[in-house]
Tab-separated table of C-alpha atoms and ligand atoms in Angstrom:
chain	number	residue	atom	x	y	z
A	1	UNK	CA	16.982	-93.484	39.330
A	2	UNK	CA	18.361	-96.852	38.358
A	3	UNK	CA	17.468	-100.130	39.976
A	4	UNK	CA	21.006	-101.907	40.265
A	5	UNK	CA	20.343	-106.152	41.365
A	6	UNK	CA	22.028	-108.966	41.756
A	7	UNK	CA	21.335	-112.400	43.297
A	8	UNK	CA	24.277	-113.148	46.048
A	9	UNK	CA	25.558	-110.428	48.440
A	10	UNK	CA	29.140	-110.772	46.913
A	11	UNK	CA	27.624	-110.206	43.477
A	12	UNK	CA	26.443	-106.290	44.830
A	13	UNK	CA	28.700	-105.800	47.484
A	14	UNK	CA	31.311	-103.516	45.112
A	15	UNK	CA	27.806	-101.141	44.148
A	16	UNK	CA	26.756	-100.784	47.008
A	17	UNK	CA	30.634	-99.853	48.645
A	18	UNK	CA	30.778	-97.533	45.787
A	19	UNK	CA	27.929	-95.427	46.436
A	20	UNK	CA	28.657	-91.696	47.541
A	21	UNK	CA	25.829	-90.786	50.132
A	22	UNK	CA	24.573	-94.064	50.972
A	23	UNK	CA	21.977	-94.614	53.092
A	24	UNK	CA	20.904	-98.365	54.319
A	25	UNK	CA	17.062	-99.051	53.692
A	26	UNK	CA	15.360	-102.517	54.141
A	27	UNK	CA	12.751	-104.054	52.068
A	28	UNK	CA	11.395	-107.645	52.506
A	29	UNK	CA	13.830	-108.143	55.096
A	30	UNK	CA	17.130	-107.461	53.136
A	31	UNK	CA	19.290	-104.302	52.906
A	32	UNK	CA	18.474	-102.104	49.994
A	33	UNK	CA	21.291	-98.965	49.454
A	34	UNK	CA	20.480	-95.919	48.236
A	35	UNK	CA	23.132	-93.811	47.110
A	36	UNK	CA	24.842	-92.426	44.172
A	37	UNK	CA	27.390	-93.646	41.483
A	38	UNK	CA	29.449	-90.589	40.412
A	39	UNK	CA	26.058	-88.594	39.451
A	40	UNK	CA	23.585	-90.628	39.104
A	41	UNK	CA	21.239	-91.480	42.144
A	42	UNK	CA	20.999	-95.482	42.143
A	43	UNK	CA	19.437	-98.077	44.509
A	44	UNK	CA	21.852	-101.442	44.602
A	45	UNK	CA	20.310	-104.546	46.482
A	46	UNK	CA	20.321	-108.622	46.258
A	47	UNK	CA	17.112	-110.420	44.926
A	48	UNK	CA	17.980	-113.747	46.300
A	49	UNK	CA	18.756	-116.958	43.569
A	50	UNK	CA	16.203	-118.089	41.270
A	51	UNK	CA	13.399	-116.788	39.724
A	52	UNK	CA	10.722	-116.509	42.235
A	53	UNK	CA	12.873	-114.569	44.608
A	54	UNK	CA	14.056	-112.605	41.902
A	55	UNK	CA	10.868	-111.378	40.341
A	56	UNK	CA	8.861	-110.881	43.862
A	57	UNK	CA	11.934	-108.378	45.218
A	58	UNK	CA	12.221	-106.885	41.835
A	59	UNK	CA	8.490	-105.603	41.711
A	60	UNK	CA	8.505	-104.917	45.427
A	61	UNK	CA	11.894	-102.496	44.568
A	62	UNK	CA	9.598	-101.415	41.724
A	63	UNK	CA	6.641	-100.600	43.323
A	64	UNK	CA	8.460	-98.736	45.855
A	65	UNK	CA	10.855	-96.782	44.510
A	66	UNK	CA	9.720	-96.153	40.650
A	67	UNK	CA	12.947	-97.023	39.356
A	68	UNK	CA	13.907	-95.639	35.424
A	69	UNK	CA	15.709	-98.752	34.136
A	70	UNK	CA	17.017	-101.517	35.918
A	71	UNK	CA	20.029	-103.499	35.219
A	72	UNK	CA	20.836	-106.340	36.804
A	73	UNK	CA	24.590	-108.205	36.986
A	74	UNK	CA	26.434	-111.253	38.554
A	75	UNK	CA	27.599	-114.700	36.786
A	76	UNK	CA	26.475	-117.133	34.554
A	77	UNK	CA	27.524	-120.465	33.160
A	78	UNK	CA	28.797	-120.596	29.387
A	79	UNK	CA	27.113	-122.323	26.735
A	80	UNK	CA	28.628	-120.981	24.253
A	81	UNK	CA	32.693	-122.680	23.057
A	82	UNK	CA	34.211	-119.463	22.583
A	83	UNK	CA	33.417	-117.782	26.223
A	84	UNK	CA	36.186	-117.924	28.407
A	85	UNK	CA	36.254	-117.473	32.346
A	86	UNK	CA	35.705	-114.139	32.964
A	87	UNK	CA	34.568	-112.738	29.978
A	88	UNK	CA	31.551	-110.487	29.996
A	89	UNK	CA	28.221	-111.380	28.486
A	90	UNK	CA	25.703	-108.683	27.769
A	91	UNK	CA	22.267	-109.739	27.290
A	92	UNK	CA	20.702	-109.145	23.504
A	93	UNK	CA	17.988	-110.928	25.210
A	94	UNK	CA	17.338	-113.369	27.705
A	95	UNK	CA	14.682	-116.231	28.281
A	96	UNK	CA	13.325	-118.590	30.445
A	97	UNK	CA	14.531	-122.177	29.265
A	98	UNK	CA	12.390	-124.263	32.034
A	99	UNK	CA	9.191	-122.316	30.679
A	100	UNK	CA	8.140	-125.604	28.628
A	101	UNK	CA	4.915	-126.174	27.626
A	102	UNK	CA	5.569	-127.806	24.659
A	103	UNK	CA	2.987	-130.819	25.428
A	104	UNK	CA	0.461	-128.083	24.461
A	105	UNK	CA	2.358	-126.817	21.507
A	106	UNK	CA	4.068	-123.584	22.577
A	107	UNK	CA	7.580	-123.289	21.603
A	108	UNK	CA	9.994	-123.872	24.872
A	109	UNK	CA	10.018	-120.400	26.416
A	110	UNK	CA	7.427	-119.117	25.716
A	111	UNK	CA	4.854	-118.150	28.453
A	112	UNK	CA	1.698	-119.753	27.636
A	113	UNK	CA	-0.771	-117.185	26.344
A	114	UNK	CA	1.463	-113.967	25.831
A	115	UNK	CA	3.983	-112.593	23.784
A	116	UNK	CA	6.868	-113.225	26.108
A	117	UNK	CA	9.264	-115.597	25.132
A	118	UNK	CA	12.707	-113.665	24.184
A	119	UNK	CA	12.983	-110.953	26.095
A	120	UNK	CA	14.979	-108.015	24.150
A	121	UNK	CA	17.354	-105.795	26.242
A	122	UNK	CA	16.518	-102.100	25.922
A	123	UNK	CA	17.958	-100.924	22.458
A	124	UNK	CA	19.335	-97.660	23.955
A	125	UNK	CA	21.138	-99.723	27.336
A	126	UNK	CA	22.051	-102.752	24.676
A	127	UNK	CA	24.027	-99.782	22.555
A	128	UNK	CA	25.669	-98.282	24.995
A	129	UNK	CA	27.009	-101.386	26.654
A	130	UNK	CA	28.400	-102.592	23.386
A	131	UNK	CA	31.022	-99.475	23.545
A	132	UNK	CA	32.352	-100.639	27.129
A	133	UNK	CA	35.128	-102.326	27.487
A	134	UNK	CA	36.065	-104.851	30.497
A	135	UNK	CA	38.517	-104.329	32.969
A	136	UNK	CA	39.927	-107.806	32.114
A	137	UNK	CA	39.022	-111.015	29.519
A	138	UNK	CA	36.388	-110.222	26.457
A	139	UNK	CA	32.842	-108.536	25.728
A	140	UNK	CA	30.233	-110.590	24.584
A	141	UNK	CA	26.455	-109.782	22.986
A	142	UNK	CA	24.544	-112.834	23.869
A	143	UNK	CA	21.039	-114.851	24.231
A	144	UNK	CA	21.294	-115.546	28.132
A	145	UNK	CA	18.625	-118.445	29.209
A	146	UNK	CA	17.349	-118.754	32.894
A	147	UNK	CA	15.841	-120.995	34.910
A	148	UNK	CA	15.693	-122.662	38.369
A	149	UNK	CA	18.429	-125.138	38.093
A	150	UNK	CA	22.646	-124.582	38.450
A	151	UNK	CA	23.710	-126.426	35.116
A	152	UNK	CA	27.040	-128.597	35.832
A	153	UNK	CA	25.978	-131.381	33.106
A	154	UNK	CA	27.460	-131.346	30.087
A	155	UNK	CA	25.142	-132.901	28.323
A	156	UNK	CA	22.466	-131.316	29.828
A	157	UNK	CA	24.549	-127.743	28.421
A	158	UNK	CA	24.587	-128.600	25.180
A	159	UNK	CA	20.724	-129.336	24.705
A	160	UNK	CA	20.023	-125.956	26.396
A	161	UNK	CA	22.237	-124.098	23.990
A	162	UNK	CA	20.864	-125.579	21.366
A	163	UNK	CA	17.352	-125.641	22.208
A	164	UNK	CA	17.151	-122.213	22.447
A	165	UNK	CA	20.793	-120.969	20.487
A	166	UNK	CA	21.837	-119.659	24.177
A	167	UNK	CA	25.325	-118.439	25.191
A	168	UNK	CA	25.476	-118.346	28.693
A	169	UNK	CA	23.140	-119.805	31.581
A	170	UNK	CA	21.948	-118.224	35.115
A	171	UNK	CA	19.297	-118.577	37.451
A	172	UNK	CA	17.552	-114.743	37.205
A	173	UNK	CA	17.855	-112.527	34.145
A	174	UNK	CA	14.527	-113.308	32.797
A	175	UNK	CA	12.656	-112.998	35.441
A	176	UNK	CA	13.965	-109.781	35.876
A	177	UNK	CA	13.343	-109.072	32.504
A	178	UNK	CA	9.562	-110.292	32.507
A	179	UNK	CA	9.309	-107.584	35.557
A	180	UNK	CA	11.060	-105.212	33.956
A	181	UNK	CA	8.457	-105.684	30.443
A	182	UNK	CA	5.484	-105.821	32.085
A	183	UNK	CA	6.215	-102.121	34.034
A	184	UNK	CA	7.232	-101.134	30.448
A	185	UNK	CA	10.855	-100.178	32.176
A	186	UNK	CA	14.211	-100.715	30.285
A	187	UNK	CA	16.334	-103.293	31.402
A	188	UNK	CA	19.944	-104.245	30.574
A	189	UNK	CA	21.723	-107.754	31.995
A	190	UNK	CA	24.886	-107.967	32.181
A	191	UNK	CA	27.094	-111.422	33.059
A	192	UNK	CA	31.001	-113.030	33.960
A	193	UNK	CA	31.413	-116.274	33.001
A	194	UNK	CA	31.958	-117.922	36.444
A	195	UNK	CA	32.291	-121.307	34.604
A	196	UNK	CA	31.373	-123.460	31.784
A	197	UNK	CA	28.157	-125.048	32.829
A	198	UNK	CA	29.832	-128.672	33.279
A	199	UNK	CA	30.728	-128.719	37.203
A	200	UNK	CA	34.381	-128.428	36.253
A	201	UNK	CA	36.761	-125.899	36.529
A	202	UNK	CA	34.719	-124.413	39.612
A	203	UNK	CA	36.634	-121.442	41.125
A	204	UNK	CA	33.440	-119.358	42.044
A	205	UNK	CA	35.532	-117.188	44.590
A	206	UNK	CA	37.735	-115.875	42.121
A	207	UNK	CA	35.347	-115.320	39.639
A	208	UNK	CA	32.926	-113.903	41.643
A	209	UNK	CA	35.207	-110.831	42.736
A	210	UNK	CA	36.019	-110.402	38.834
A	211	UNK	CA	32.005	-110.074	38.314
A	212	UNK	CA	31.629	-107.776	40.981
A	213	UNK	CA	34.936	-105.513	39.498
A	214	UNK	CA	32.917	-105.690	35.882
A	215	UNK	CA	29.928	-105.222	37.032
A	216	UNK	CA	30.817	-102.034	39.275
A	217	UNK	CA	32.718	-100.840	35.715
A	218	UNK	CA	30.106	-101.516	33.332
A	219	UNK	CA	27.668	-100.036	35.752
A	220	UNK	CA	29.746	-96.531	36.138
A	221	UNK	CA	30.504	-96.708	32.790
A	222	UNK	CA	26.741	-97.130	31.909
A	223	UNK	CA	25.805	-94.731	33.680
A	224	UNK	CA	28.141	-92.136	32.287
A	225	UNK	CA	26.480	-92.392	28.857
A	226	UNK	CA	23.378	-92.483	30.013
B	301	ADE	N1	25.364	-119.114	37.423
B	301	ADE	C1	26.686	-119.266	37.282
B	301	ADE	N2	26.989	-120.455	36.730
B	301	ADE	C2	25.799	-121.071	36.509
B	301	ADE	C3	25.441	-122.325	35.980
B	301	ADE	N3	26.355	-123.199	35.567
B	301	ADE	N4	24.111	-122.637	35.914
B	301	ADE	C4	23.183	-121.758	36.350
B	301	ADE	N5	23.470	-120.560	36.870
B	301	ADE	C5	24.768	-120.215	36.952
């Protein structure tokens, strides 16, 4: 089975209408659907924003329903110049850019006293997502950096991407990812650009129904391969 998340109930809502036999569970006190996408028996639910809420519902979905991969979609910010609205970014990895403990000489990102800092997309996932193509706009491979903070500073932007050479920006795909390594499960994160990390150009309605329509595609089309 494969764990399908996202943070906002818009971001999911496409899954989780998609699923043939679905069947309405609750965990933590949010609906979790169980179902199927064309063959393949799936559970789509919403982790909440940020990465406490993401990580805790993650390894509660984890723990409870033993999940083979999980892949988790929505929007992100663009660091990178030559994203565009809409475009896809898949995650070559992803890391945590407000994990700084630099005063004690780790590089930023790293957690203290481990080996995570980057945080590598499953080859296998990673290889199949590079053959899909998006509905609409471009396909990216990316470095995707997370942390608790929705980035509409410029200036603030262009440290971040070059801190850590990131191309997009969001608010849960490595602390997904950190769940996902430490159960040893594969994991695959897939993001629209929903804007360009500045606080201009803000249409977050719009884009968010094009990141639900590529995330329901890439999803299928993931699956399909699998
Ligand atoms: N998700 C979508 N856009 C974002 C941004 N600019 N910063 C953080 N998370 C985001």
């Amino acid at each position: 089975m494969t764990l399908v998340l996202g943070a906002l109930d818009r971001e999911v809502d496409a899954l989780a209408a998609a699923l043939g036999d679905p069947v309405e569970e609750s965990a933590l006190g949010r609906p979790v659907y169980r179902g199927r996408i064309d063959d393949h028996p799936v559970i789509v639910s919403r982790t909440g924003v940020g990465k406490s809420m993401s990580a805790l519902f993650a390894q509660h979905l984890v723990d409870r329903y033993a999940p083979k991969r999980i892949v988790f979609t929505g929007v992100a910010g663009s660091l990178n110049r030559g994203y565009e609205l809409g475009d896809v970014v898949v995650a070559r990895d992803c890391v945590q850019h407000d994990m700084d403990v630099t005063a004690m000489g780790f590089e930023l990102g790293r957690i203290p006293y481990t080996d995570y800092r980057f945080l590598p997309a499953d080859p296998a996932l990673l290889e199949i997502a590079r053959a899909i193509r998006p509905p609409r706009g471009r396909a990216h491979v990316g470095r995707i950096l997370t942390g608790d903070r929705f980035v509409t500073d410029a200036g603030l932007r262009d440290r971040l991407a070059a801190a850590l050479d990131g191309d997009a920006v969001e608010m849960e795909g490595a602390s997904v990812a950190l769940v996902a390594a430490v159960n040893a499960l594969p994991f695959l994160l897939i993001r629209t650009i929903s804007d360009h990390s500045d606080g201009t150009a803000l249409d977050f309605e719009r884009l968010l129904d094009v990141s639900a329509a590529n995330s329901l595609h890439y999803v299928r089309e993931l699956l399909a391969r699998l």
